[in-house]
Amino acid sequence: MEAVERPREKRRKEQLEGMSRSDRKKLKEARKQEKKRLEELQFLMELEKERAAEEKAQKDLEEKKEPKGRLYTVSVALPGSVLDNAQSPALRTYLAGQIARACTVFCVDEIVVFDEQGEDVKSVEGEFKGIGKKGQASVQLARILQYLECPQYLRKYYFPKHQDLQFAGILNPLDSPHHMRMNEVSEYREGVVVERLSGPSRGSFVDCGTRKEVQIDRKLQAGLRVTVQMCKNENSESKIWKGTVVAPHVPRTEAGLYWGYTVRLASSLSAVFTECPFKDGYDLSVGTSERGSNVDNAALPSFEHLLVVFGGLQGLEASVDFDQNLNVTDPSVLFHHYFNTCPGQGSRTIRTEEAILITLSILRPKIDAAVRKPASS
């Protein structure tokens, strides 16, 4: 080390000897400033390390907290034949609206309309016969449910004039969180991809029901319905607003928002289970009947996907008898729980739209208790 230091000191001394007094003073001051600068730089680097460590600790703490979103889902299944209990086309429409309202009030994520009469229809596309008092009730019910769930500003894109919707004017709006007003500020909005030219490296434009169209982060086919996460701190004076396309479940799972329901048509009661959209199916199923056990003292286990099934005019027994894929006569064996949700009823019959309200009201606190349990329970 000494062999290295001595030549360096010698060169520094020779450098000073060849300089005037004022130059030596300036050099000394420059070295002093450089030393100070290096010390400050080192201090700032240490502060940056401390700040990064604090941010990591805070992030880890936030990740350990319970998620803000809702990770479980609730599905409701009912036969389309419930519309046949209405006395006119207008009352059929209003009955479907009551079902939609009840499911929305209790944050139902999926409505499955299954068939009891052998129609085996899987789509609501096209024109159908028998849309009056009787006929193809499952299709009409599904169409009205879809119409009501769709935000008002998107209906012109997806619901052309149709006889099933001729009495849509009497329907009460769902007014759910994703039914936004034009000037309402929200992190998420539903929209439709519109036909508008954009640069090759730019995304498509979406009508989100706002005063200005929203440009998303990718190219998508026109007419596609999408869920858009709006960019934060968007300048209201900007010519175009920006957004990112996210999965439809994101508002529910990340922000805890109720984001409407999906509608699925099933050809039979058994298809309600076999065509489940969730990878591992419904891990908790509940059947409802006046022949079931009293629900008052029952408790639900923890679950991820709950299915609650309602019968038609003749109960779930009729649905089981019709289904050729089922070799059972007792509906209770199909479910984890088979409940009578209105014991001691004063009427001989409970209409399905009434049963949905009664059942979901009774199950709501039991669902809240179940989802707070550990997954292993």
mmCIF file of C-alpha atoms in Angstrom:
data_model
loop_
_atom_site.group_PDB
_atom_site.id
_atom_site.type_symbol
_atom_site.label_atom_id
_atom_site.label_comp_id
_atom_site.label_asym_id
_atom_site.label_seq_id
_atom_site.Cartn_x
_atom_site.Cartn_y
_atom_site.Cartn_z
ATOM 1 C CA MET A 1 0.000 0.000 0.000
ATOM 2 C CA GLU A 2 2.863 2.408 0.842
ATOM 3 C CA ALA A 3 4.481 1.761 -2.578
ATOM 4 C CA VAL A 4 1.244 2.971 -4.185
ATOM 5 C CA GLU A 5 0.649 5.970 -1.921
ATOM 6 C CA ARG A 6 4.134 7.504 -2.128
ATOM 7 C CA PRO A 7 4.205 8.113 -5.912
ATOM 8 C CA ARG A 8 0.689 9.594 -5.683
ATOM 9 C CA GLU A 9 1.727 11.990 -2.928
ATOM 10 C CA LYS A 10 4.876 12.842 -4.869
ATOM 11 C CA ARG A 11 2.881 13.687 -7.990
ATOM 12 C CA ARG A 12 0.474 15.806 -5.958
ATOM 13 C CA LYS A 13 3.386 17.670 -4.352
ATOM 14 C CA GLU A 14 5.013 18.301 -7.720
ATOM 15 C CA GLN A 15 1.708 19.562 -9.061
ATOM 16 C CA LEU A 16 1.365 22.027 -6.176
ATOM 17 C CA GLU A 17 4.931 23.288 -6.547
ATOM 18 C CA GLY A 18 4.290 24.291 -10.130
ATOM 19 C CA MET A 19 1.212 26.341 -9.215
ATOM 20 C CA SER A 20 0.750 29.813 -7.840
ATOM 21 C CA ARG A 21 -0.618 30.344 -4.376
ATOM 22 C CA SER A 22 -4.056 31.374 -5.630
ATOM 23 C CA ASP A 23 -4.238 28.331 -7.916
ATOM 24 C CA ARG A 24 -3.292 26.053 -5.058
ATOM 25 C CA LYS A 25 -6.079 27.596 -2.992
ATOM 26 C CA LYS A 26 -8.597 27.051 -5.792
ATOM 27 C CA LEU A 27 -7.492 23.446 -6.224
ATOM 28 C CA LYS A 28 -7.810 22.819 -2.528
ATOM 29 C CA GLU A 29 -11.307 24.301 -2.522
ATOM 30 C CA ALA A 30 -12.312 22.212 -5.547
ATOM 31 C CA ARG A 31 -11.123 19.042 -3.828
ATOM 32 C CA LYS A 32 -13.058 20.035 -0.737
ATOM 33 C CA GLN A 33 -16.239 20.561 -2.771
ATOM 34 C CA GLU A 34 -15.775 17.246 -4.572
ATOM 35 C CA LYS A 35 -15.391 15.438 -1.249
ATOM 36 C CA LYS A 36 -18.548 17.126 0.028
ATOM 37 C CA ARG A 37 -20.437 16.160 -3.135
ATOM 38 C CA LEU A 38 -19.418 12.510 -2.774
ATOM 39 C CA GLU A 39 -20.506 12.463 0.854
ATOM 40 C CA GLU A 40 -23.900 13.941 -0.078
ATOM 41 C CA LEU A 41 -24.293 11.418 -2.881
ATOM 42 C CA GLN A 42 -23.563 8.564 -0.516
ATOM 43 C CA PHE A 43 -26.060 9.975 1.978
ATOM 44 C CA LEU A 44 -28.767 10.187 -0.718
ATOM 45 C CA MET A 45 -28.101 6.606 -1.792
ATOM 46 C CA GLU A 46 -28.544 5.443 1.784
ATOM 47 C CA LEU A 47 -31.817 7.385 2.040
ATOM 48 C CA GLU A 48 -33.038 5.793 -1.188
ATOM 49 C CA LYS A 49 -32.264 2.325 0.165
ATOM 50 C CA GLU A 50 -34.178 3.097 3.358
ATOM 51 C CA ARG A 51 -37.157 4.425 1.374
ATOM 52 C CA ALA A 52 -37.216 1.327 -0.852
ATOM 53 C CA ALA A 53 -37.119 -0.914 2.218
ATOM 54 C CA GLU A 54 -40.018 1.006 3.786
ATOM 55 C CA GLU A 55 -42.085 0.736 0.590
ATOM 56 C CA LYS A 56 -41.443 -3.000 0.396
ATOM 57 C CA ALA A 57 -42.460 -3.451 4.021
ATOM 58 C CA GLN A 58 -45.634 -1.433 3.430
ATOM 59 C CA LYS A 59 -46.457 -3.435 0.303
ATOM 60 C CA ASP A 60 -45.944 -6.713 2.149
ATOM 61 C CA LEU A 61 -48.235 -5.455 4.914
ATOM 62 C CA GLU A 62 -50.964 -4.516 2.433
ATOM 63 C CA GLU A 63 -50.734 -7.908 0.745
ATOM 64 C CA LYS A 64 -51.255 -9.617 4.082
ATOM 65 C CA LYS A 65 -54.480 -7.661 4.665
ATOM 66 C CA GLU A 66 -57.807 -9.065 3.511
ATOM 67 C CA PRO A 67 -58.478 -8.264 -0.139
ATOM 68 C CA LYS A 68 -60.899 -5.443 -0.811
ATOM 69 C CA GLY A 69 -62.666 -7.427 -3.492
ATOM 70 C CA ARG A 70 -65.192 -10.265 -3.286
ATOM 71 C CA LEU A 71 -63.754 -13.584 -4.416
ATOM 72 C CA TYR A 72 -66.827 -15.809 -4.078
ATOM 73 C CA THR A 73 -69.828 -15.982 -6.420
ATOM 74 C CA VAL A 74 -73.533 -16.637 -5.932
ATOM 75 C CA SER A 75 -75.582 -18.272 -8.700
ATOM 76 C CA VAL A 76 -79.347 -18.722 -8.932
ATOM 77 C CA ALA A 77 -81.074 -21.330 -11.122
ATOM 78 C CA LEU A 78 -84.790 -21.449 -11.950
ATOM 79 C CA PRO A 79 -86.972 -22.909 -14.706
ATOM 80 C CA GLY A 80 -88.176 -20.626 -17.474
ATOM 81 C CA SER A 81 -91.656 -22.093 -17.039
ATOM 82 C CA VAL A 82 -92.249 -19.687 -14.145
ATOM 83 C CA LEU A 83 -93.362 -17.144 -16.791
ATOM 84 C CA ASP A 84 -96.299 -19.409 -17.639
ATOM 85 C CA ASN A 85 -97.787 -18.412 -14.300
ATOM 86 C CA ALA A 86 -98.441 -14.905 -15.701
ATOM 87 C CA GLN A 87 -101.792 -14.116 -17.318
ATOM 88 C CA SER A 88 -100.636 -11.854 -20.176
ATOM 89 C CA PRO A 89 -97.512 -10.930 -22.180
ATOM 90 C CA ALA A 90 -97.173 -7.719 -20.176
ATOM 91 C CA LEU A 91 -97.321 -9.605 -16.887
ATOM 92 C CA ARG A 92 -94.747 -12.122 -18.186
ATOM 93 C CA THR A 93 -92.410 -9.214 -18.809
ATOM 94 C CA TYR A 94 -93.054 -7.685 -15.387
ATOM 95 C CA LEU A 95 -92.504 -11.053 -13.681
ATOM 96 C CA ALA A 96 -89.104 -11.386 -15.385
ATOM 97 C CA GLY A 97 -88.277 -7.890 -14.167
ATOM 98 C CA GLN A 98 -89.127 -8.868 -10.587
ATOM 99 C CA ILE A 99 -86.715 -11.805 -10.815
ATOM 100 C CA ALA A 100 -83.953 -9.549 -12.186
ATOM 101 C CA ARG A 101 -84.524 -6.986 -9.431
ATOM 102 C CA ALA A 102 -84.445 -9.614 -6.674
ATOM 103 C CA CYS A 103 -81.183 -11.111 -7.961
ATOM 104 C CA THR A 104 -79.589 -7.677 -8.313
ATOM 105 C CA VAL A 105 -80.571 -6.551 -4.818
ATOM 106 C CA PHE A 106 -78.766 -9.592 -3.378
ATOM 107 C CA CYS A 107 -75.737 -9.329 -5.706
ATOM 108 C CA VAL A 108 -76.295 -12.555 -7.640
ATOM 109 C CA ASP A 109 -73.476 -13.131 -10.137
ATOM 110 C CA GLU A 110 -75.110 -15.711 -12.422
ATOM 111 C CA ILE A 111 -78.709 -16.578 -13.329
ATOM 112 C CA VAL A 112 -79.264 -19.975 -14.937
ATOM 113 C CA VAL A 113 -82.582 -20.501 -16.724
ATOM 114 C CA PHE A 114 -83.219 -24.223 -17.196
ATOM 115 C CA ASP A 115 -85.927 -25.961 -19.212
ATOM 116 C CA GLU A 116 -88.662 -28.237 -17.941
ATOM 117 C CA GLN A 117 -90.534 -28.659 -21.223
ATOM 118 C CA GLY A 118 -88.047 -30.135 -23.713
ATOM 119 C CA GLU A 119 -87.337 -26.995 -25.731
ATOM 120 C CA ASP A 120 -83.547 -27.440 -25.443
ATOM 121 C CA VAL A 121 -82.744 -23.888 -26.522
ATOM 122 C CA LYS A 122 -79.213 -22.626 -25.828
ATOM 123 C CA SER A 123 -79.378 -19.105 -27.290
ATOM 124 C CA VAL A 124 -81.599 -16.035 -27.328
ATOM 125 C CA GLU A 125 -80.529 -15.089 -30.862
ATOM 126 C CA GLY A 126 -83.080 -14.866 -33.659
ATOM 127 C CA GLU A 127 -86.875 -14.865 -33.753
ATOM 128 C CA PHE A 128 -88.961 -17.382 -31.835
ATOM 129 C CA LYS A 129 -92.559 -18.507 -32.006
ATOM 130 C CA GLY A 130 -94.995 -18.477 -29.153
ATOM 131 C CA ILE A 131 -93.911 -15.292 -27.428
ATOM 132 C CA GLY A 132 -97.366 -14.507 -26.131
ATOM 133 C CA LYS A 133 -98.891 -15.880 -22.978
ATOM 134 C CA LYS A 134 -97.314 -19.319 -23.494
ATOM 135 C CA GLY A 135 -94.357 -20.780 -25.361
ATOM 136 C CA GLN A 136 -90.572 -20.690 -25.159
ATOM 137 C CA ALA A 137 -90.621 -19.110 -21.746
ATOM 138 C CA SER A 138 -86.938 -19.873 -21.088
ATOM 139 C CA VAL A 139 -85.828 -17.862 -24.096
ATOM 140 C CA GLN A 140 -88.072 -14.922 -23.257
ATOM 141 C CA LEU A 141 -87.000 -14.894 -19.611
ATOM 142 C CA ALA A 142 -83.309 -15.037 -20.552
ATOM 143 C CA ARG A 143 -83.695 -12.231 -23.096
ATOM 144 C CA ILE A 144 -85.424 -9.915 -20.607
ATOM 145 C CA LEU A 145 -82.836 -10.705 -17.917
ATOM 146 C CA GLN A 146 -80.023 -9.859 -20.347
ATOM 147 C CA TYR A 147 -81.781 -6.684 -21.457
ATOM 148 C CA LEU A 148 -82.143 -5.420 -17.895
ATOM 149 C CA GLU A 149 -78.548 -6.262 -16.945
ATOM 150 C CA CYS A 150 -77.133 -4.342 -19.923
ATOM 151 C CA PRO A 151 -76.323 -0.669 -19.158
ATOM 152 C CA GLN A 152 -78.868 1.617 -20.805
ATOM 153 C CA TYR A 153 -76.361 3.295 -23.132
ATOM 154 C CA LEU A 154 -75.335 -0.103 -24.586
ATOM 155 C CA ARG A 155 -78.797 -1.511 -25.290
ATOM 156 C CA LYS A 156 -79.029 0.100 -28.734
ATOM 157 C CA TYR A 157 -76.030 -2.018 -29.794
ATOM 158 C CA TYR A 158 -77.258 -5.369 -28.512
ATOM 159 C CA PHE A 159 -81.052 -5.346 -28.388
ATOM 160 C CA PRO A 160 -82.825 -4.575 -31.652
ATOM 161 C CA LYS A 161 -86.608 -4.310 -31.650
ATOM 162 C CA HIS A 162 -88.098 -7.640 -30.580
ATOM 163 C CA GLN A 163 -91.546 -8.836 -29.534
ATOM 164 C CA ASP A 164 -90.166 -10.322 -26.324
ATOM 165 C CA LEU A 165 -89.255 -6.762 -25.317
ATOM 166 C CA GLN A 166 -92.412 -5.017 -26.473
ATOM 167 C CA PHE A 167 -93.368 -4.270 -22.851
ATOM 168 C CA ALA A 168 -89.849 -3.320 -21.692
ATOM 169 C CA GLY A 169 -91.167 0.127 -20.836
ATOM 170 C CA ILE A 170 -92.944 -1.214 -17.748
ATOM 171 C CA LEU A 171 -89.749 -2.738 -16.331
ATOM 172 C CA ASN A 172 -88.167 -1.161 -13.280
ATOM 173 C CA PRO A 173 -84.456 -0.371 -13.843
ATOM 174 C CA LEU A 174 -81.885 -2.409 -11.931
ATOM 175 C CA ASP A 175 -79.796 0.685 -11.177
ATOM 176 C CA SER A 176 -76.789 -1.500 -10.319
ATOM 177 C CA PRO A 177 -73.277 -0.001 -9.937
ATOM 178 C CA HIS A 178 -72.251 -0.658 -13.548
ATOM 179 C CA HIS A 179 -75.240 1.285 -14.885
ATOM 180 C CA MET A 180 -73.345 4.579 -15.021
ATOM 181 C CA ARG A 181 -74.640 8.058 -15.738
ATOM 182 C CA MET A 182 -72.815 10.061 -18.404
ATOM 183 C CA ASN A 183 -70.964 12.380 -15.990
ATOM 184 C CA GLU A 184 -70.469 9.818 -13.228
ATOM 185 C CA VAL A 185 -66.826 9.236 -12.268
ATOM 186 C CA SER A 186 -65.835 5.600 -11.773
ATOM 187 C CA GLU A 187 -62.709 3.471 -11.970
ATOM 188 C CA TYR A 188 -64.512 0.955 -14.201
ATOM 189 C CA ARG A 189 -67.087 1.266 -16.958
ATOM 190 C CA GLU A 190 -68.831 -1.112 -19.367
ATOM 191 C CA GLY A 191 -68.461 -0.277 -23.037
ATOM 192 C CA VAL A 192 -68.723 -1.484 -26.627
ATOM 193 C CA VAL A 193 -65.900 -1.416 -29.169
ATOM 194 C CA VAL A 194 -66.885 0.934 -32.005
ATOM 195 C CA GLU A 195 -65.775 1.068 -35.614
ATOM 196 C CA ARG A 196 -63.249 3.865 -35.772
ATOM 197 C CA LEU A 197 -59.868 3.987 -37.476
ATOM 198 C CA SER A 198 -56.791 4.280 -35.280
ATOM 199 C CA GLY A 199 -53.052 3.992 -35.828
ATOM 200 C CA PRO A 200 -51.524 0.510 -36.203
ATOM 201 C CA SER A 201 -49.839 0.800 -32.813
ATOM 202 C CA ARG A 202 -52.899 2.219 -31.053
ATOM 203 C CA GLY A 203 -55.847 0.460 -29.474
ATOM 204 C CA SER A 204 -59.522 0.459 -30.412
ATOM 205 C CA PHE A 205 -62.091 3.031 -29.356
ATOM 206 C CA VAL A 206 -64.887 2.194 -26.932
ATOM 207 C CA ASP A 207 -68.249 3.817 -26.224
ATOM 208 C CA CYS A 208 -68.422 3.788 -22.420
ATOM 209 C CA GLY A 209 -71.440 6.054 -22.132
ATOM 210 C CA THR A 210 -69.268 9.130 -21.509
ATOM 211 C CA ARG A 211 -69.116 12.410 -23.416
ATOM 212 C CA LYS A 212 -65.923 11.218 -25.117
ATOM 213 C CA GLU A 213 -64.871 7.885 -26.480
ATOM 214 C CA VAL A 214 -62.232 5.902 -24.595
ATOM 215 C CA GLN A 215 -59.158 4.511 -26.336
ATOM 216 C CA ILE A 216 -58.172 1.142 -24.906
ATOM 217 C CA ASP A 217 -54.806 -0.597 -24.849
ATOM 218 C CA ARG A 218 -55.458 -3.175 -27.580
ATOM 219 C CA LYS A 219 -57.130 -3.798 -30.920
ATOM 220 C CA LEU A 220 -60.483 -5.569 -30.595
ATOM 221 C CA GLN A 221 -63.329 -6.466 -32.914
ATOM 222 C CA ALA A 222 -66.076 -3.846 -33.223
ATOM 223 C CA GLY A 223 -69.273 -4.725 -31.382
ATOM 224 C CA LEU A 224 -67.542 -6.552 -28.548
ATOM 225 C CA ARG A 225 -68.702 -5.661 -25.037
ATOM 226 C CA VAL A 226 -65.753 -4.952 -22.731
ATOM 227 C CA THR A 227 -65.042 -3.883 -19.167
ATOM 228 C CA VAL A 228 -62.708 -0.878 -19.137
ATOM 229 C CA GLN A 229 -60.547 0.359 -16.282
ATOM 230 C CA MET A 230 -60.318 4.098 -16.741
ATOM 231 C CA CYS A 231 -56.906 5.770 -16.452
ATOM 232 C CA LYS A 232 -56.512 7.705 -13.230
ATOM 233 C CA ASN A 233 -56.044 11.483 -13.213
ATOM 234 C CA GLU A 234 -57.510 11.724 -16.703
ATOM 235 C CA ASN A 235 -57.697 15.325 -17.910
ATOM 236 C CA SER A 236 -61.368 16.107 -18.555
ATOM 237 C CA GLU A 237 -60.310 18.470 -21.331
ATOM 238 C CA SER A 238 -58.429 15.783 -23.252
ATOM 239 C CA LYS A 239 -59.771 15.033 -26.703
ATOM 240 C CA ILE A 240 -59.669 11.281 -26.055
ATOM 241 C CA TRP A 241 -59.725 9.450 -22.747
ATOM 242 C CA LYS A 242 -57.593 6.380 -22.089
ATOM 243 C CA GLY A 243 -58.439 3.036 -20.518
ATOM 244 C CA THR A 244 -57.365 -0.587 -20.139
ATOM 245 C CA VAL A 245 -59.471 -3.648 -20.920
ATOM 246 C CA VAL A 246 -59.867 -5.970 -17.914
ATOM 247 C CA ALA A 247 -61.725 -9.213 -17.263
ATOM 248 C CA PRO A 248 -65.413 -8.735 -16.320
ATOM 249 C CA HIS A 249 -64.781 -10.138 -12.839
ATOM 250 C CA VAL A 250 -62.092 -7.570 -11.949
ATOM 251 C CA PRO A 251 -64.477 -4.917 -10.513
ATOM 252 C CA ARG A 252 -65.824 -7.611 -8.172
ATOM 253 C CA THR A 253 -62.581 -9.372 -7.234
ATOM 254 C CA GLU A 254 -60.365 -6.294 -6.905
ATOM 255 C CA ALA A 255 -62.693 -3.412 -6.030
ATOM 256 C CA GLY A 256 -65.546 -5.251 -4.321
ATOM 257 C CA LEU A 257 -68.144 -3.812 -6.705
ATOM 258 C CA TYR A 258 -71.264 -5.666 -7.763
ATOM 259 C CA TRP A 259 -70.940 -5.752 -11.552
ATOM 260 C CA GLY A 260 -74.184 -7.363 -12.656
ATOM 261 C CA TYR A 261 -75.017 -10.953 -13.513
ATOM 262 C CA THR A 262 -74.462 -13.273 -16.454
ATOM 263 C CA VAL A 263 -77.334 -15.282 -17.948
ATOM 264 C CA ARG A 264 -76.994 -18.919 -18.970
ATOM 265 C CA LEU A 265 -79.567 -21.200 -20.638
ATOM 266 C CA ALA A 266 -79.566 -24.879 -19.620
ATOM 267 C CA SER A 267 -81.524 -27.626 -21.356
ATOM 268 C CA SER A 268 -82.387 -29.415 -18.094
ATOM 269 C CA LEU A 269 -81.802 -29.387 -14.357
ATOM 270 C CA SER A 270 -78.775 -31.686 -14.691
ATOM 271 C CA ALA A 271 -77.247 -29.302 -17.277
ATOM 272 C CA VAL A 272 -77.250 -26.593 -14.643
ATOM 273 C CA PHE A 273 -74.477 -28.569 -12.936
ATOM 274 C CA THR A 274 -72.695 -30.199 -15.874
ATOM 275 C CA GLU A 275 -72.362 -26.959 -17.872
ATOM 276 C CA CYS A 276 -71.113 -24.891 -14.949
ATOM 277 C CA PRO A 277 -68.689 -22.170 -16.174
ATOM 278 C CA PHE A 278 -66.391 -22.546 -13.170
ATOM 279 C CA LYS A 279 -63.465 -24.932 -13.481
ATOM 280 C CA ASP A 280 -64.239 -27.008 -10.395
ATOM 281 C CA GLY A 281 -68.017 -26.547 -10.534
ATOM 282 C CA TYR A 282 -70.231 -25.328 -7.705
ATOM 283 C CA ASP A 283 -68.641 -26.374 -4.433
ATOM 284 C CA LEU A 284 -71.864 -25.631 -2.521
ATOM 285 C CA SER A 285 -75.388 -26.212 -3.828
ATOM 286 C CA VAL A 286 -78.705 -25.473 -2.127
ATOM 287 C CA GLY A 287 -82.107 -26.745 -3.243
ATOM 288 C CA THR A 288 -85.304 -25.070 -2.052
ATOM 289 C CA SER A 289 -88.594 -26.811 -1.327
ATOM 290 C CA GLU A 290 -91.366 -26.856 1.242
ATOM 291 C CA ARG A 291 -90.298 -30.484 1.804
ATOM 292 C CA GLY A 292 -86.779 -29.461 2.793
ATOM 293 C CA SER A 293 -85.338 -29.082 6.278
ATOM 294 C CA ASN A 294 -85.839 -25.915 8.305
ATOM 295 C CA VAL A 295 -83.232 -23.323 7.292
ATOM 296 C CA ASP A 296 -83.434 -21.251 10.476
ATOM 297 C CA ASN A 297 -80.793 -23.093 12.486
ATOM 298 C CA ALA A 298 -78.664 -24.257 9.549
ATOM 299 C CA ALA A 299 -75.125 -23.032 8.841
ATOM 300 C CA LEU A 300 -73.284 -23.030 5.538
ATOM 301 C CA PRO A 301 -69.698 -24.269 5.083
ATOM 302 C CA SER A 302 -67.096 -22.067 3.405
ATOM 303 C CA PHE A 303 -67.320 -21.989 -0.381
ATOM 304 C CA GLU A 304 -66.123 -20.317 -3.556
ATOM 305 C CA HIS A 305 -69.140 -20.813 -5.837
ATOM 306 C CA LEU A 306 -72.635 -21.136 -4.372
ATOM 307 C CA LEU A 307 -75.633 -22.315 -6.402
ATOM 308 C CA VAL A 308 -79.217 -21.833 -5.161
ATOM 309 C CA VAL A 309 -81.875 -23.685 -7.185
ATOM 310 C CA PHE A 310 -85.590 -22.898 -7.266
ATOM 311 C CA GLY A 311 -88.365 -25.059 -8.660
ATOM 312 C CA GLY A 312 -91.171 -24.111 -11.003
ATOM 313 C CA LEU A 313 -94.925 -24.231 -10.574
ATOM 314 C CA GLN A 314 -94.767 -27.891 -9.493
ATOM 315 C CA GLY A 315 -91.526 -27.701 -7.557
ATOM 316 C CA LEU A 316 -88.155 -29.331 -8.157
ATOM 317 C CA GLU A 317 -89.818 -32.747 -8.201
ATOM 318 C CA ALA A 318 -91.261 -31.978 -11.639
ATOM 319 C CA SER A 319 -87.833 -30.878 -12.899
ATOM 320 C CA VAL A 320 -86.297 -34.165 -11.725
ATOM 321 C CA ASP A 321 -89.074 -36.257 -13.301
ATOM 322 C CA PHE A 322 -88.613 -34.584 -16.678
ATOM 323 C CA ASP A 323 -84.796 -34.820 -16.751
ATOM 324 C CA GLN A 324 -83.848 -38.033 -18.562
ATOM 325 C CA ASN A 325 -80.242 -37.722 -17.362
ATOM 326 C CA LEU A 326 -81.265 -38.154 -13.730
ATOM 327 C CA ASN A 327 -82.035 -41.574 -12.271
ATOM 328 C CA VAL A 328 -83.356 -40.269 -8.974
ATOM 329 C CA THR A 329 -86.826 -39.381 -7.748
ATOM 330 C CA ASP A 330 -85.859 -37.397 -4.664
ATOM 331 C CA PRO A 331 -84.442 -33.950 -5.571
ATOM 332 C CA SER A 332 -82.707 -33.566 -2.209
ATOM 333 C CA VAL A 333 -79.931 -36.017 -3.195
ATOM 334 C CA LEU A 334 -78.735 -33.575 -5.871
ATOM 335 C CA PHE A 335 -77.772 -30.848 -3.380
ATOM 336 C CA HIS A 336 -75.489 -30.346 -0.424
ATOM 337 C CA HIS A 337 -78.425 -28.754 1.419
ATOM 338 C CA TYR A 338 -82.170 -28.977 0.804
ATOM 339 C CA PHE A 339 -83.945 -26.188 2.662
ATOM 340 C CA ASN A 340 -87.436 -25.025 3.413
ATOM 341 C CA THR A 341 -86.737 -21.296 3.556
ATOM 342 C CA CYS A 342 -90.239 -20.285 4.679
ATOM 343 C CA PRO A 343 -91.439 -22.791 7.295
ATOM 344 C CA GLY A 344 -94.978 -22.270 8.513
ATOM 345 C CA GLN A 345 -96.031 -20.399 5.371
ATOM 346 C CA GLY A 346 -99.536 -18.964 5.399
ATOM 347 C CA SER A 347 -100.216 -19.503 1.704
ATOM 348 C CA ARG A 348 -100.480 -22.883 0.023
ATOM 349 C CA THR A 349 -98.009 -21.705 -2.592
ATOM 350 C CA ILE A 350 -95.049 -19.347 -2.755
ATOM 351 C CA ARG A 351 -94.391 -17.848 -6.167
ATOM 352 C CA THR A 352 -90.848 -18.155 -7.500
ATOM 353 C CA GLU A 353 -90.204 -14.400 -7.501
ATOM 354 C CA GLU A 354 -91.281 -14.395 -3.838
ATOM 355 C CA ALA A 355 -89.168 -17.456 -3.043
ATOM 356 C CA ILE A 356 -86.049 -15.776 -4.457
ATOM 357 C CA LEU A 357 -86.477 -12.749 -2.185
ATOM 358 C CA ILE A 358 -87.289 -14.875 0.869
ATOM 359 C CA THR A 359 -84.455 -17.357 0.327
ATOM 360 C CA LEU A 360 -81.692 -14.888 -0.493
ATOM 361 C CA SER A 361 -82.722 -12.696 2.436
ATOM 362 C CA ILE A 362 -82.447 -15.634 4.840
ATOM 363 C CA LEU A 363 -79.213 -16.935 3.302
ATOM 364 C CA ARG A 364 -77.437 -13.553 3.204
ATOM 365 C CA PRO A 365 -76.137 -13.576 6.833
ATOM 366 C CA LYS A 366 -75.309 -17.281 6.519
ATOM 367 C CA ILE A 367 -73.305 -16.553 3.341
ATOM 368 C CA ASP A 368 -71.436 -13.723 5.074
ATOM 369 C CA ALA A 369 -70.539 -16.033 7.965
ATOM 370 C CA ALA A 370 -69.487 -18.852 5.608
ATOM 371 C CA VAL A 371 -67.088 -16.807 3.485
ATOM 372 C CA ARG A 372 -65.246 -15.597 6.587
ATOM 373 C CA LYS A 373 -64.446 -19.165 7.614
ATOM 374 C CA PRO A 374 -61.057 -20.726 6.717
ATOM 375 C CA ALA A 375 -61.160 -22.554 3.393
ATOM 376 C CA SER A 376 -60.462 -25.873 5.114
ATOM 377 C CA SER A 377 -63.613 -25.707 7.246
#
